[in-house]
Short mmCIF file of C-alpha atoms in Angstrom, two decimals:
data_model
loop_
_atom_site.label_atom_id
_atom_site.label_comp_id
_atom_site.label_asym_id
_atom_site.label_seq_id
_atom_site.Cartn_x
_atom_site.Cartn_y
_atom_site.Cartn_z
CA UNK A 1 -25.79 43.00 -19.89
CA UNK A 2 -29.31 43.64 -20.24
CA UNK A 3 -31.37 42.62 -23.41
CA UNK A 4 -34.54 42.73 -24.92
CA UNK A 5 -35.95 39.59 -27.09
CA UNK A 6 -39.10 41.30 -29.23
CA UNK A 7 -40.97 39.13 -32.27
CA UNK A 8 -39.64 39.18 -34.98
CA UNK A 9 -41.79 40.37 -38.12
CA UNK A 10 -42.67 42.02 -40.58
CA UNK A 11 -46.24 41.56 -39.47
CA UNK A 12 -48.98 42.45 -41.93
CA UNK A 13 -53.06 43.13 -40.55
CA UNK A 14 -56.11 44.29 -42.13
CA UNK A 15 -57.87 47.57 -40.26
CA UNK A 16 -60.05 47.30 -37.32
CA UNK A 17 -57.71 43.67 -36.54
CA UNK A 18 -56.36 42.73 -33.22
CA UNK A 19 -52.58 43.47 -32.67
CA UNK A 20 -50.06 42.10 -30.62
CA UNK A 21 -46.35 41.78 -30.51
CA UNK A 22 -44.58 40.08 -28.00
CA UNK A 23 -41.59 41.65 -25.91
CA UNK A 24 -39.18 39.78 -23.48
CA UNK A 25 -36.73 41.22 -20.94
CA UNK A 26 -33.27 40.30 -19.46
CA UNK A 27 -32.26 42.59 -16.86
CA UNK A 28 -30.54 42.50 -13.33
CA UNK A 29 -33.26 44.32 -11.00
CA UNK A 30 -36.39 46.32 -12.10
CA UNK A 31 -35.72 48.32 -15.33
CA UNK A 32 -38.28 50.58 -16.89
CA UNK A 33 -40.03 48.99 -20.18
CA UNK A 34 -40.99 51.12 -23.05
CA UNK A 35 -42.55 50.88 -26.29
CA UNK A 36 -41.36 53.11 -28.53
CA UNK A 37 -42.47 53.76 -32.99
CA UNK A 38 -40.73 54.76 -35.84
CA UNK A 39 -42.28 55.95 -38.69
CA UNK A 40 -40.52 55.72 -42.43
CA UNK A 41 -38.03 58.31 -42.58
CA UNK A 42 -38.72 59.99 -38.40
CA UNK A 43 -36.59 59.06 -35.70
CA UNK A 44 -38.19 57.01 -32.69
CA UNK A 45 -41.15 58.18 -30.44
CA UNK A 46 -42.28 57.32 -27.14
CA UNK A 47 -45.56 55.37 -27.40
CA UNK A 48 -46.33 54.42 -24.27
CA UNK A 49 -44.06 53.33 -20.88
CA UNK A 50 -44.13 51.24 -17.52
CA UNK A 51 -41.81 51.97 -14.56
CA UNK A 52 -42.55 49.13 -12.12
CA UNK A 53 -44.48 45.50 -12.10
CA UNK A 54 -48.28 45.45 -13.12
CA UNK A 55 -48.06 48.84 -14.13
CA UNK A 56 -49.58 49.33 -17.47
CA UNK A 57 -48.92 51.97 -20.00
CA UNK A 58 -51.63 53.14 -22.84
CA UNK A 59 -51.48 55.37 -25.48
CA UNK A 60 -53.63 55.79 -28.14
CA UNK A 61 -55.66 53.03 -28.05
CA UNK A 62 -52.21 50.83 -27.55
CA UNK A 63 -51.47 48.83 -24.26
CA UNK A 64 -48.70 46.86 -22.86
CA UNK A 65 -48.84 45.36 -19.15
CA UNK A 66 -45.30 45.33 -17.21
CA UNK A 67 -44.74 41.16 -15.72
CA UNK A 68 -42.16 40.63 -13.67
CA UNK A 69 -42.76 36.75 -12.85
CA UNK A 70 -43.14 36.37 -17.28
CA UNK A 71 -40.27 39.14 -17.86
CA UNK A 72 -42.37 40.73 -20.65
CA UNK A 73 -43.94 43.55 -22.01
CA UNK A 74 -46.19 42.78 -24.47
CA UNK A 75 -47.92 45.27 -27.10
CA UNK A 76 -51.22 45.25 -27.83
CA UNK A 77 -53.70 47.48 -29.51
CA UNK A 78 -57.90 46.20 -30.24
CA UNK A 79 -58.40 47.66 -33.68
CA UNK A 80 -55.65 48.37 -35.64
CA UNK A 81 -55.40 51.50 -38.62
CA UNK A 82 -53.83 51.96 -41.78
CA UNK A 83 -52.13 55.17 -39.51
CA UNK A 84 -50.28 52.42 -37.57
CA UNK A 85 -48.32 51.20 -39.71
CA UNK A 86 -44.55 51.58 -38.66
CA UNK A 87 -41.36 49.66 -36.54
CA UNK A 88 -42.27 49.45 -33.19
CA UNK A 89 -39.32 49.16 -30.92
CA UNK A 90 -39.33 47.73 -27.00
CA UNK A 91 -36.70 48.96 -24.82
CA UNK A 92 -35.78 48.74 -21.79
CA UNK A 93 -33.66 51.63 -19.48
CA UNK A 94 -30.62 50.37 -17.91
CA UNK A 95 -28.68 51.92 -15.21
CA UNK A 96 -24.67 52.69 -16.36
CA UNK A 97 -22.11 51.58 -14.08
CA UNK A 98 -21.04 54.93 -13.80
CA UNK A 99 -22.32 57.73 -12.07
CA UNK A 100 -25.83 56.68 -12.33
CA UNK A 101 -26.28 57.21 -15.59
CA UNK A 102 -29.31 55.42 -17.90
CA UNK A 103 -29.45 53.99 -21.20
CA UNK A 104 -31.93 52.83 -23.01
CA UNK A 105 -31.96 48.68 -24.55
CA UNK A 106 -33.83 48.13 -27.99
CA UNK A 107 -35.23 45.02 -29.34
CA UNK A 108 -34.70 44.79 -33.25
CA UNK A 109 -37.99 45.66 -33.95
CA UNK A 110 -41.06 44.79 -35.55
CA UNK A 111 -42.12 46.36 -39.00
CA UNK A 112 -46.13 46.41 -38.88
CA UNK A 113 -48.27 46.84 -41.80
CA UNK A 114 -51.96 47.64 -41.24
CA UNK A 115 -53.78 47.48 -45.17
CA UNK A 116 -57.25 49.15 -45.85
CA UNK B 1 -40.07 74.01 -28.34
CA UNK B 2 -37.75 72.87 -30.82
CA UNK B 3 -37.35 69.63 -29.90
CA UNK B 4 -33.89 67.57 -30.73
CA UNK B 5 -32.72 68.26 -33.96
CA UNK B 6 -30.08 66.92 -35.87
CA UNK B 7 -27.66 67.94 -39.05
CA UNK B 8 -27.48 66.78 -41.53
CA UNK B 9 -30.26 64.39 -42.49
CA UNK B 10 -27.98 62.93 -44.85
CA UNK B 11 -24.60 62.65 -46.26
CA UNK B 12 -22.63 60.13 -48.15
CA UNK B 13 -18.73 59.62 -47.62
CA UNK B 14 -16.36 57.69 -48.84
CA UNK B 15 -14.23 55.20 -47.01
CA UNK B 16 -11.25 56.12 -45.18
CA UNK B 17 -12.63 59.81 -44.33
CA UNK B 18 -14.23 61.16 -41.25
CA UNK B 19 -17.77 62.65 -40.43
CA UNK B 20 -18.55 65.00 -37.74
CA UNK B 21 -23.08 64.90 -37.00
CA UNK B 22 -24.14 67.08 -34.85
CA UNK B 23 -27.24 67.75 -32.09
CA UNK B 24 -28.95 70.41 -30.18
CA UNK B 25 -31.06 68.59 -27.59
CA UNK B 26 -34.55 69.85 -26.22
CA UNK B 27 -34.98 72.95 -23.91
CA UNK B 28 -33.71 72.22 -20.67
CA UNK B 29 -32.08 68.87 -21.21
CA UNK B 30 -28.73 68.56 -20.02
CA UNK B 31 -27.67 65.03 -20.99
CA UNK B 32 -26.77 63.93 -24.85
CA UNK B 33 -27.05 59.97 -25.58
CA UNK B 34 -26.07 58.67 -29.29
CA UNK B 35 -26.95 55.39 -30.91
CA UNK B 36 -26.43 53.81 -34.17
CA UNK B 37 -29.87 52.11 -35.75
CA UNK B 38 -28.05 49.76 -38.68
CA UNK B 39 -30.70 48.83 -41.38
CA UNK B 40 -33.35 46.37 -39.92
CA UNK B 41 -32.43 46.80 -36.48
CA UNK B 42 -32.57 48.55 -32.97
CA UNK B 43 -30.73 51.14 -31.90
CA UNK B 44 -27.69 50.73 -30.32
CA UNK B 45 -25.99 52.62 -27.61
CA UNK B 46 -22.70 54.42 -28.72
CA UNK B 47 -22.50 56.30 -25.44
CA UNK B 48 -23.49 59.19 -23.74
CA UNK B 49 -22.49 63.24 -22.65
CA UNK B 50 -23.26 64.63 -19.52
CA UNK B 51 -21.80 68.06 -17.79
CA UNK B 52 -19.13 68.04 -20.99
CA UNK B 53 -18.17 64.42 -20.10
CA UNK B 54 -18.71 61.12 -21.94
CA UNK B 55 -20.23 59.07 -18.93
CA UNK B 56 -20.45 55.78 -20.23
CA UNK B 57 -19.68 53.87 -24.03
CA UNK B 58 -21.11 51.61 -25.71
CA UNK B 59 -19.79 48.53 -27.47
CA UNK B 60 -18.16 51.17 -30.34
CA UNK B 61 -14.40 51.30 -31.08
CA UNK B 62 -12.29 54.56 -30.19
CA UNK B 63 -12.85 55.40 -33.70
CA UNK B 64 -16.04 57.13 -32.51
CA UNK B 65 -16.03 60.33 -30.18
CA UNK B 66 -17.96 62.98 -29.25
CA UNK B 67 -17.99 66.21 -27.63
CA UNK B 68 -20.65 68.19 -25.93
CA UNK B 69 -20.20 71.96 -25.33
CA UNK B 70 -21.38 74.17 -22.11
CA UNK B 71 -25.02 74.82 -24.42
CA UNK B 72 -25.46 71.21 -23.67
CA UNK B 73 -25.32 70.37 -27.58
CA UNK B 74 -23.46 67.35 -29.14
CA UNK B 75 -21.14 66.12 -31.79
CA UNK B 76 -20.21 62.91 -32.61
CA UNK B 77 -17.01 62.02 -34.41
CA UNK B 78 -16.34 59.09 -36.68
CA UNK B 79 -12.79 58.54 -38.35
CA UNK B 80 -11.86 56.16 -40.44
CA UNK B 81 -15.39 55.11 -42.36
CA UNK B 82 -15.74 51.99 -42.94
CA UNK B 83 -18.89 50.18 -45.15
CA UNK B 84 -20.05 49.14 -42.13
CA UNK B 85 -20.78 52.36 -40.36
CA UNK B 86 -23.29 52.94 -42.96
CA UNK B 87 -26.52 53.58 -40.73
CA UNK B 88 -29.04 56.32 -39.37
CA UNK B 89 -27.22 57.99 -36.31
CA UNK B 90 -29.65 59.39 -33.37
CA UNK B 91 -28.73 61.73 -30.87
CA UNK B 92 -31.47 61.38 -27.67
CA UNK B 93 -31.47 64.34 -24.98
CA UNK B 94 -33.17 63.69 -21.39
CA UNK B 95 -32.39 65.29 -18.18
CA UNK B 96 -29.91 64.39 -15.70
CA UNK B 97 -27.76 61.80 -17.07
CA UNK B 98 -30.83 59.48 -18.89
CA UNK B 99 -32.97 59.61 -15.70
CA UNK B 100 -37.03 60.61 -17.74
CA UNK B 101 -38.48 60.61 -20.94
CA UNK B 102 -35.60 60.41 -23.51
CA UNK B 103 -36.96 62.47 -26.76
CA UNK B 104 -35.33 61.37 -30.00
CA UNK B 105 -33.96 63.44 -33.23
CA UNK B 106 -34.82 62.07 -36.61
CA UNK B 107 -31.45 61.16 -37.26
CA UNK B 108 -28.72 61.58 -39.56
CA UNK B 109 -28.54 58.96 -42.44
CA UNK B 110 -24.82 58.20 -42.97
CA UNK B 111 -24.20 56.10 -46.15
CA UNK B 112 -20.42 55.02 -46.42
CA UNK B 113 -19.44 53.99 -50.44
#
């Protein structure tokens, strides 16, 4: 099945530093990539998404650029706040084998720390 | 809007019993997905309810199962318990069988002792 290879962390960055995780994608055809975040103790929220190649999704300040020919979905934000600081998840959506149905692929996510 | 919510937020059970979590997706979706997040990792697909129907499971034994009633809401259904179940359940709604934005619960926090 389809899977989603995402670097591993935790990953710990002053404010106003340059962030980027890397994302990788297995999948049979075109799947849409998302990024999703988790903050302690909330369930998971959409950050940003990308439905087809060279699309790129952005979201509060974060970006991530759909490659087919690299399979990945990297995330990437300029200047990083102490209000960033969560698990960021990348997923991909999967068609079911049966009656069309979706699901969405996580990576294991990456804890990010962002200190003042 | 409400949003998906979930109940409980927690509960601790013992091994050997059975938990029933429940979820009332957003306004207007029609299709329930659930997934188990163990500690330190990504969520897994445990399957998904669509028109009263599960459409499609996940790598989870028979021990899990869920229902969803004509209101479109959700339970899911673990006998059984075992240590390793321990983990945050979420229940996802979206529209037409996962097709759009899938908007997530908090999650139930299931601790198994």
């Amino acid at each position: 099945g389809d899977s989603v290879t995402q670097m591993e962390g935790p990953v710990t960055l002053s404010e106003e530093a340059f962030l980027t995780i890397n994302c990788t994608y297995t999948a049979t055809g075109y799947p849409s990539l998302f990024w999703y975040v988790q903050y302690p103790g909330e369930g998971l929220q959409l950050l940003l998404k990308a439905t087809k190649a060279d699309d790129k999704g952005s979201n509060k300040g974060f970006e991530a650029t759909y490659r087919k020919e690299t399979t990945s979905f990297h995330l990437e934000k300029g200047s990083v706040q102490v209000s960033d600081s969560a698990v960021y998840f990348c997923a991909l959506r999967e068609t079911l084998t049966q009656g069309g149905s979706e699901k969405l692929v996580f990576g294991k996510g990456t804890k990010l720390t962002v200190n003042p | 809007d409400a949003g998906v919510t979930q109940s409980p937020t927690h509960l601790i059970k013992t091994r050997g019993q059975q938990v029933t979590l429940r979820c009332s997706p957003k306004s207007g979706h029609d299709t329930v997905s659930w997934y188990q997040q163990a500690l330190g990792q990504g969520p897994q697909f445990i399957f998904q309810y669509y028109e009263e129907e599960e459409r499609q499971r996940g790598n989870f034994p028979d021990r899990f199962s869920g229902h969803q009633f004509p209101n479109y809401s959700s339970e899911l259904n673990v006998n059984a318990l075992l240590l390793g179940d321990s983990a945050l359940y979420l229940c996802a709604s979206t529209l037409d069988r996962g097709v759009g934005e899938a908007f997530f619960g908090q999650g139930t926090r299931l601790t198994v002792v």
